[in-house]
Amino acid sequence: MSPFLAAAPRFSIVIPIHNEADCLEAEVAELLGEVEARGLEYELILAENGSTDATVEVAKRLAADNPRIRPLHLPIPDYGAAMRAGFGAAEGRAVVNFDIDFYDVDFMVRAERFLDDYGIVVGSKLIVGSEDRRSWFRRRVSWVFTAFLRILFDRKIDDTHGMKVVRRDVVDRFLPRTVMTKDLFDTELVLRARRGGIEVRAIPVVVEEKRKPRLSIFRRIPRAIFGMLRLRVLFWKERFIGAGRE
Ligand SMILES: Nc1nc2c(ncn2[C@@H]2O[C@H](COP(=O)(O)OP(=O)(O)O)[C@@H](O)[C@H]2O)c(=O)[nH]1
Ligand SMILES: [Mg+2]
């Protein structure tokens, strides 16, 4: 925990960042403006890895000005590794995952209210009441990804890769068992939690990205398919051989 914070904050907001120097300062100011306007206790963990622009310097400068901001830095670009480091460092009672181009303080507050009854609350772009304003193609890709997850793993799974709020004890229990890197890290965390008996609640969100994704969707699709197959094999091994089983 930051030496400036006397107790665990109510919210730990974890944002993985990679080559975001252009927008980092403005987005952090907008997000924290909303959080502080509501008087919410927080820490903000900026989990960077592998940036080749000035992201690290900007994150350090922001942290120097605000003791509630904690910058993390790892050498190799990897969304999942950054998420793992960020979740591992989080001290808050509710651990929140946002993207730098996609966050919603209303969602965070609404989601927290469910944490007595649910271990994870995901922002869903699939259920009634949600609105996905991304391109037709990106919407189809998300739909197919979720269909694969339901067929391969869990027919009740909802969005796993968007905004989410995870209860402290669920992070403590399932983070050490979560091994996938890259895009599949949070999907594995949610799947493991459900397999361990944790209730996951989906609440509708409006998805509107402020810019195009960093990595082309065409490079992510094969990676996601191989990742899902690896995870499927891993779960089977755990089930039949018992290795690392929850
Ligand atoms: N630390 C880290 N963050 C990443 C990496 N790739 C993407 N991100 C961050 O993950 C979030 C979502 O990335 P984005 O490119 O918008 O992809 P999207 O999930 O398709 O919208 C942003 O905050 C990015 O900066 C990476 O390799 N390492
Ligand atoms: Mg994005």
mmCIF file of N, CA, C and O and ligand atoms in Angstrom, residues 20 99-102 134 138 208-214 220, ligand 2:
data_model
loop_
_atom_site.group_PDB
_atom_site.id
_atom_site.type_symbol
_atom_site.label_atom_id
_atom_site.label_comp_id
_atom_site.label_asym_id
_atom_site.label_seq_id
_atom_site.Cartn_x
_atom_site.Cartn_y
_atom_site.Cartn_z
ATOM 1 N N GLU A 20 0.455 4.796 -24.062
ATOM 2 C CA GLU A 20 -0.708 5.680 -23.909
ATOM 3 C C GLU A 20 -0.285 7.100 -23.527
ATOM 4 O O GLU A 20 -1.075 7.846 -22.940
ATOM 5 N N ASP A 99 -10.138 0.175 -18.699
ATOM 6 C CA ASP A 99 -9.148 0.504 -19.730
ATOM 7 C C ASP A 99 -8.964 2.013 -19.729
ATOM 8 O O ASP A 99 -9.852 2.737 -19.271
ATOM 9 N N ILE A 100 -7.881 2.471 -20.293
ATOM 10 C CA ILE A 100 -7.659 3.918 -20.297
ATOM 11 C C ILE A 100 -8.647 4.618 -21.242
ATOM 12 O O ILE A 100 -8.970 5.792 -21.070
ATOM 13 N N ASP A 101 -9.192 3.868 -22.204
ATOM 14 C CA ASP A 101 -10.152 4.471 -23.142
ATOM 15 C C ASP A 101 -11.586 4.010 -22.844
ATOM 16 O O ASP A 101 -12.477 4.208 -23.671
ATOM 17 N N PHE A 102 -11.784 3.359 -21.698
ATOM 18 C CA PHE A 102 -13.110 2.813 -21.411
ATOM 19 C C PHE A 102 -13.271 2.637 -19.905
ATOM 20 O O PHE A 102 -12.761 1.682 -19.328
ATOM 21 N N ARG A 134 -19.588 0.262 -30.706
ATOM 22 C CA ARG A 134 -18.401 -0.004 -31.533
ATOM 23 C C ARG A 134 -18.838 -0.455 -32.929
ATOM 24 O O ARG A 134 -20.020 -0.644 -33.195
ATOM 25 N N ARG A 138 -16.393 -5.310 -34.754
ATOM 26 C CA ARG A 138 -15.943 -5.549 -33.371
ATOM 27 C C ARG A 138 -17.044 -6.188 -32.530
ATOM 28 O O ARG A 138 -16.801 -7.016 -31.667
ATOM 29 N N GLU A 208 -18.451 2.625 -25.455
ATOM 30 C CA GLU A 208 -18.068 3.604 -26.473
ATOM 31 C C GLU A 208 -16.588 3.857 -26.297
ATOM 32 O O GLU A 208 -16.167 4.453 -25.304
ATOM 33 N N GLU A 209 -15.781 3.381 -27.225
ATOM 34 C CA GLU A 209 -14.344 3.574 -27.098
ATOM 35 C C GLU A 209 -13.962 4.926 -27.668
ATOM 36 O O GLU A 209 -14.557 5.408 -28.613
ATOM 37 N N LYS A 210 -12.922 5.461 -27.044
ATOM 38 C CA LYS A 210 -12.506 6.796 -27.469
ATOM 39 C C LYS A 210 -11.517 6.739 -28.628
ATOM 40 O O LYS A 210 -11.199 7.757 -29.224
ATOM 41 N N ARG A 211 -10.964 5.582 -28.884
ATOM 42 C CA ARG A 211 -10.005 5.455 -29.995
ATOM 43 C C ARG A 211 -9.903 3.997 -30.411
ATOM 44 O O ARG A 211 -10.425 3.098 -29.745
ATOM 45 N N LYS A 212 -9.224 3.754 -31.505
ATOM 46 C CA LYS A 212 -9.071 2.386 -32.000
ATOM 47 C C LYS A 212 -8.179 1.592 -31.043
ATOM 48 O O LYS A 212 -7.300 2.158 -30.394
ATOM 49 N N PRO A 213 -8.392 0.229 -30.937
ATOM 50 C CA PRO A 213 -7.517 -0.569 -30.069
ATOM 51 C C PRO A 213 -6.054 -0.469 -30.514
ATOM 52 O O PRO A 213 -5.772 -0.227 -31.677
ATOM 53 N N ARG A 214 -5.154 -0.678 -29.536
ATOM 54 C CA ARG A 214 -3.720 -0.615 -29.828
ATOM 55 C C ARG A 214 -3.280 -1.708 -30.783
ATOM 56 O O ARG A 214 -2.455 -1.507 -31.634
ATOM 57 N N ARG A 220 -5.240 -10.358 -32.863
ATOM 58 C CA ARG A 220 -5.779 -10.867 -31.591
ATOM 59 C C ARG A 220 -6.658 -12.091 -31.760
ATOM 60 O O ARG A 220 -6.741 -12.913 -30.852
HETATM 61 MG MG MG B 2 -10.092 0.035 -26.213
#
